[in-house]
Short mmCIF file of C-alpha atoms and ligand atoms in Angstrom, two decimals:
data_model
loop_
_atom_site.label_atom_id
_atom_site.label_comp_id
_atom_site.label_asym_id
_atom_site.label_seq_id
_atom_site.Cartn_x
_atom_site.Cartn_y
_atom_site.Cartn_z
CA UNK P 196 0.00 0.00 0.00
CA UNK P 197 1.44 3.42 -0.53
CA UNK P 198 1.87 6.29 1.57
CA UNK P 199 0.97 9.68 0.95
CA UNK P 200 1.05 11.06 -2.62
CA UNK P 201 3.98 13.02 -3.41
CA UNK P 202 1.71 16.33 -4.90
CA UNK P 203 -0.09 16.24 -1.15
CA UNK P 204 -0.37 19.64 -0.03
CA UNK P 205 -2.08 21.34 2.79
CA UNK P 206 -5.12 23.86 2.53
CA UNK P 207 -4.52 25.36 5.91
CA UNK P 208 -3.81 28.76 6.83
CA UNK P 209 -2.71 30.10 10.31
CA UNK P 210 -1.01 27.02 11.35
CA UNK P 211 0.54 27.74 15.26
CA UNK P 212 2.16 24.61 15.72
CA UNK P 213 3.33 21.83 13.78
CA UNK P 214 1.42 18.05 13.68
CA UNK P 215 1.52 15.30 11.65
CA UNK P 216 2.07 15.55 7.91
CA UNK P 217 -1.97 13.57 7.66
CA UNK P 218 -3.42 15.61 9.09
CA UNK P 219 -1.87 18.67 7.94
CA UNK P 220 -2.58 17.11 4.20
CA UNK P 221 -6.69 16.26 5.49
CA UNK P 222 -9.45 18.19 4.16
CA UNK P 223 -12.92 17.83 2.74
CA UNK P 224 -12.90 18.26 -1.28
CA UNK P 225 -15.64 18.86 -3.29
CA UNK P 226 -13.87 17.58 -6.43
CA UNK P 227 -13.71 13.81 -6.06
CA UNK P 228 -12.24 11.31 -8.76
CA UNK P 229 -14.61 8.45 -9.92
CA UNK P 230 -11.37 6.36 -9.63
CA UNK P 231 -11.84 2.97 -7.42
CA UNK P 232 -10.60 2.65 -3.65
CA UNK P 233 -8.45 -0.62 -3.28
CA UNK P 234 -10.32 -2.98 -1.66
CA UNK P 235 -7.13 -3.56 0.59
CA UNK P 236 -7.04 0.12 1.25
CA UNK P 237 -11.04 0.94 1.29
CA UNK P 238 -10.70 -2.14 4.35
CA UNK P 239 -7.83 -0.38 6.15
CA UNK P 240 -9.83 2.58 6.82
CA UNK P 241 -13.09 0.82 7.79
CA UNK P 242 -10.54 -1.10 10.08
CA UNK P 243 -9.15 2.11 11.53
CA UNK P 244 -12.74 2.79 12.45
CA UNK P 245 -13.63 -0.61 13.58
CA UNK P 246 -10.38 0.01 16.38
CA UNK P 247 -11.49 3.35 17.71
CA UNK P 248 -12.03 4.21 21.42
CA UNK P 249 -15.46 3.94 22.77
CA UNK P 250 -17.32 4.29 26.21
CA UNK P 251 -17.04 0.88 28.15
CA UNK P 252 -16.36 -0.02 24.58
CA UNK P 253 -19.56 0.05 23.52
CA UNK P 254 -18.57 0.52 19.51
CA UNK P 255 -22.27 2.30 18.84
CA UNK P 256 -21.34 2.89 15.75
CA UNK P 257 -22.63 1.04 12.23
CA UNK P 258 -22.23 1.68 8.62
CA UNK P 259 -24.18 1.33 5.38
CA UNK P 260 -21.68 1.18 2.95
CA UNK P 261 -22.00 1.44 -0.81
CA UNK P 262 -18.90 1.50 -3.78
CA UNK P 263 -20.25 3.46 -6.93
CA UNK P 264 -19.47 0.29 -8.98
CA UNK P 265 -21.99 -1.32 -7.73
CA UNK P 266 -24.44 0.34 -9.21
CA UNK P 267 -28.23 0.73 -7.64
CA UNK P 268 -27.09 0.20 -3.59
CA UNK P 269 -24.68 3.56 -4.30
CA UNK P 270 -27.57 5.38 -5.66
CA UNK P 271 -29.74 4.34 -2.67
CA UNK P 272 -27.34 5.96 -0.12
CA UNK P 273 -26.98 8.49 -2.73
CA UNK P 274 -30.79 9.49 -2.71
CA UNK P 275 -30.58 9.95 1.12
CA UNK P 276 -28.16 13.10 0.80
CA UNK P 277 -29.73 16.73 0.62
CA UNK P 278 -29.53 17.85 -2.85
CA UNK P 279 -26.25 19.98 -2.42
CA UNK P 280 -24.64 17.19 -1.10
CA UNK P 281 -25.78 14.82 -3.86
CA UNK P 282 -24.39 17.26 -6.38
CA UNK P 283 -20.99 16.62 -5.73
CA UNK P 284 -20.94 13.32 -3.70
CA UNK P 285 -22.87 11.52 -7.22
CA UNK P 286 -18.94 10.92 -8.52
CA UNK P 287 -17.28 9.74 -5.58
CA UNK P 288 -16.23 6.08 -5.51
CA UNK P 289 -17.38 5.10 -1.98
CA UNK P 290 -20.35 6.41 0.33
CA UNK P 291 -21.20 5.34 3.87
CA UNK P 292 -24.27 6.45 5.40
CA UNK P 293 -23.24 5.80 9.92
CA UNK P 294 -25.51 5.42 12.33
CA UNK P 295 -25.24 5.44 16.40
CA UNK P 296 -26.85 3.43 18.93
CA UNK P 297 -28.96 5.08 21.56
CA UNK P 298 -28.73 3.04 24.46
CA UNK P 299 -25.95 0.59 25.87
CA UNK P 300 -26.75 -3.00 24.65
CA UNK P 301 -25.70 -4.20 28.46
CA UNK P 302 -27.92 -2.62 30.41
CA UNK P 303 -30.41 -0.80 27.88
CA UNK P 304 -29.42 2.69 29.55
CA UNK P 305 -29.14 5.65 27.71
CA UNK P 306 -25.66 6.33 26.13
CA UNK P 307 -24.44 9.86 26.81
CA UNK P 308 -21.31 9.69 24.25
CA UNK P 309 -23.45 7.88 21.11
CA UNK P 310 -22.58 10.29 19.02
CA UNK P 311 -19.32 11.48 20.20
CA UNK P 312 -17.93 7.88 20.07
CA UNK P 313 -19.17 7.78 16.40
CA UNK P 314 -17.24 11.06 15.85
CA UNK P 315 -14.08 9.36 17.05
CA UNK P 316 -14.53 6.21 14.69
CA UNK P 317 -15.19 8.77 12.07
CA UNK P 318 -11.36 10.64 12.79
CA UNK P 319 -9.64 7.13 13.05
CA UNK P 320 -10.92 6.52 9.42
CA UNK P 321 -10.46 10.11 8.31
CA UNK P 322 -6.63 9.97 8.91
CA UNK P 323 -5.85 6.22 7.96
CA UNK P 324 -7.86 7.53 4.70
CA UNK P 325 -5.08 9.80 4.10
CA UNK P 326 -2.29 7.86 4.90
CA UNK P 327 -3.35 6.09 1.49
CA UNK P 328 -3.38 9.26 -0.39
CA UNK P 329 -7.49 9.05 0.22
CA UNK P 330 -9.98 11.49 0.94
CA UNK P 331 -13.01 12.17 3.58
CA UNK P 332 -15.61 13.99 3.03
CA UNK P 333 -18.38 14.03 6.43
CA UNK P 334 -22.03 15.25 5.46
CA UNK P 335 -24.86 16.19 8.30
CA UNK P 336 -27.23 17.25 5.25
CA UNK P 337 -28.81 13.89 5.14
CA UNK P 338 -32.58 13.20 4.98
CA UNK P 339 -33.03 11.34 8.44
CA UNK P 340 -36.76 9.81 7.47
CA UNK P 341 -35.75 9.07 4.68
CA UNK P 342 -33.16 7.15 5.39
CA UNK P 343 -35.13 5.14 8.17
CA UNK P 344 -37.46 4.58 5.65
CA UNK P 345 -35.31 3.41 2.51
CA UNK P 346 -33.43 1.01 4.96
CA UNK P 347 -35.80 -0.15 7.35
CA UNK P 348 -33.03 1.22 10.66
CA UNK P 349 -34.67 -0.21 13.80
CA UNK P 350 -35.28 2.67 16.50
CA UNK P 351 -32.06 1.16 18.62
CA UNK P 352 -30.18 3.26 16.07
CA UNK P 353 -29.79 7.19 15.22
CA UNK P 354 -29.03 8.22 11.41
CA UNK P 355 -25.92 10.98 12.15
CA UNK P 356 -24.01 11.36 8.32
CA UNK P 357 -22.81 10.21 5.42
CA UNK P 358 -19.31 9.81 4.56
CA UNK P 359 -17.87 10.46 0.87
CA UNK P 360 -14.58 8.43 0.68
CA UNK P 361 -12.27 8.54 -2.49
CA UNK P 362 -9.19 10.17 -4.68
CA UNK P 363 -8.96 13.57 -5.34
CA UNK P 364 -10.17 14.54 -9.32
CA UNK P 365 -6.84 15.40 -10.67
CA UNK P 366 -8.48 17.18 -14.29
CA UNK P 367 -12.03 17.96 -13.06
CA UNK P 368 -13.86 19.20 -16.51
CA UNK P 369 -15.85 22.64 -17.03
CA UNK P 370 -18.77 21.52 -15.06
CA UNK P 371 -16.58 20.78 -11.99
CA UNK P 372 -15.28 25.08 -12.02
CA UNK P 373 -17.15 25.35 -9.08
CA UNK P 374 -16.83 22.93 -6.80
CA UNK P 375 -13.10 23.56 -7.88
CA UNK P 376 -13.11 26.68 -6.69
CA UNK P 377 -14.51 25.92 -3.43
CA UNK P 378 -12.05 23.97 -2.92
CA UNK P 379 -9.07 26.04 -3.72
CA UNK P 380 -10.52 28.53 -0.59
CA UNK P 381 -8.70 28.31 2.29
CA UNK P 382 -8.82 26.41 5.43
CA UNK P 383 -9.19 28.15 8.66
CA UNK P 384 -9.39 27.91 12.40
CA UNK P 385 -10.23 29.17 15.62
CA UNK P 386 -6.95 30.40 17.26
CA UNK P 387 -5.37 28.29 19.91
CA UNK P 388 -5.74 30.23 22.47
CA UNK P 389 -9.46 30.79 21.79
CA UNK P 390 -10.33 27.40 21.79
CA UNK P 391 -7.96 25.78 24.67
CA UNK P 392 -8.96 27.91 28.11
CA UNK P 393 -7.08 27.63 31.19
CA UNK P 394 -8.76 27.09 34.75
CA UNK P 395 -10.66 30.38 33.82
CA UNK P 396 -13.65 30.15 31.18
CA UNK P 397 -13.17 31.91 28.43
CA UNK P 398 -9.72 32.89 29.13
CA UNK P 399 -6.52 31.32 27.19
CA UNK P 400 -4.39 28.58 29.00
CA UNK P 401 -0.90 30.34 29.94
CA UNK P 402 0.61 28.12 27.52
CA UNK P 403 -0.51 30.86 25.24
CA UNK P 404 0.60 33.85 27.16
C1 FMN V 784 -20.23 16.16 11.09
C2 FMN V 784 -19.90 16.94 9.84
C3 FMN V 784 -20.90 17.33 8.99
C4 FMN V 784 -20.61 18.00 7.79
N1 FMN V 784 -21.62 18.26 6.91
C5 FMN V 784 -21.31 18.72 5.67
C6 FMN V 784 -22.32 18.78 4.66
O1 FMN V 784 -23.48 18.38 4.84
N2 FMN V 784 -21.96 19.27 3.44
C7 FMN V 784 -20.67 19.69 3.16
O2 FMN V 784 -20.42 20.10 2.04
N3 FMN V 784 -19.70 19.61 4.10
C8 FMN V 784 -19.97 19.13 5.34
N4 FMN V 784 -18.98 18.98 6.29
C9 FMN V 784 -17.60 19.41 5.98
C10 FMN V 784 -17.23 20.66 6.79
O3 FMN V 784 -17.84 21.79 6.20
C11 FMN V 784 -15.70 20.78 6.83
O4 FMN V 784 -15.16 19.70 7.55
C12 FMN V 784 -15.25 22.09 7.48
O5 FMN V 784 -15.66 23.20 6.72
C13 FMN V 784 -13.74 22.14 7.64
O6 FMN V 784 -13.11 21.97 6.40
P1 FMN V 784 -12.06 20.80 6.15
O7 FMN V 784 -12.69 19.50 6.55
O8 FMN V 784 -11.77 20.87 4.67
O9 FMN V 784 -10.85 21.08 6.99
C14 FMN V 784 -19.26 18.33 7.49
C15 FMN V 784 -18.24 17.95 8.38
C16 FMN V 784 -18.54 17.25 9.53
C17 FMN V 784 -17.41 16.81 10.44
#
């Protein structure tokens, strides 16, 4: 399997410290290749995922999972995205649609950290994605009913996103200008120091000062 592409480059702007070359090379394109994921690679993210940290290691998380070759199942998933999203998610080669589980399957209590513990699973495959030179691309404009409805999801289980997984369009054609352009923008953050407090609300750690 191969590591990061040697064109990767980094949208960010306003970086205050330095971190790890995938993550610094992670973002969320618009412009996504039709190209197929590896099946060996498209498994090594899904098993990043699979070994993320959960609450009493619950793992509330669950995928459907579609590859655009396969035709109707892809469009399925597809038809469950808002129409923005479908605009540009229609030529990527792999969409997930995830889904958390409400309550603990021990005990049937209420699980505080569902959806955070999803998040997490959602990170671990976001950066093994780009160790393989792959892209992530989360989506909260999803059509919840809808989904329930097209998939039959038992209540145990929340709809939360889908997730657009593929290569980057290296020669996106005139119809693409846009989305191209969105994605030439750059990539910002909160500062630091307005984001990380000390023992003070609102007030920066003295790391900062
Ligand atoms: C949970 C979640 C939901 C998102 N929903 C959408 C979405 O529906 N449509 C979209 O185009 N981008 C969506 N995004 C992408 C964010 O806009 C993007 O991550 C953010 O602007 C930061 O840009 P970056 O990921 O390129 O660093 C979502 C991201 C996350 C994590």
């Amino acid at each position: 399997m191969e590591a990061n592409p040697p064109e990767a480059t980094t949208r960010h702007e306003g970086e205050e410290a330095e971190i790890l070359p995938l993550l610094r090379e992670r973002w969320s394109p618009y412009c996504f290749s039709d190209r197929e994921i590896e099946a060996d690679k498209l498994k090594s993210v899904l098993e990043a995922g699979r070994w993320a940290p959960s609450s009493y290691n619950e793992q509330p998380w669950a995928y459907l999972m579609a590859r655009r070759s396969e035709g109707e199942p892809f469009e399925k998933i597809l038809s469950c995205l808002v129409e923005a999203n479908q605009a540009w998610a229609k030529n990527v080669a792999v969409l997930m649609l995830s889904f958390a589980r409400k309550n603990f399957s021990k005990n049937g209590k209420p699980n505080p950290h569902h959806v955070h513990d999803l998040g997490g699973a959602a990170a671990h495959m976001t950066f093994q994605a780009s160790a393989h030179g792959l892209f992530v691309h989360q989506m909260a404009g999803i059509d919840r009913e809808k989904i329930r409805q097209t998939f039959d999801i038992p209540d145990t289980h929340e709809p939360v996103t889908a997730i657009a997984i593929g290569y980057l369009e290296t020669a996106p054609g005139p119809d693409m200008a846009e989305l191209v352009e969105r994605d030439q923008s750059p990539d910002r953050r909160r500062s630091l120091s307005g984001t990380f407090f000390g023992s003070v609300w609102g007030e920066a750690s003295p790391l900062f000062q």
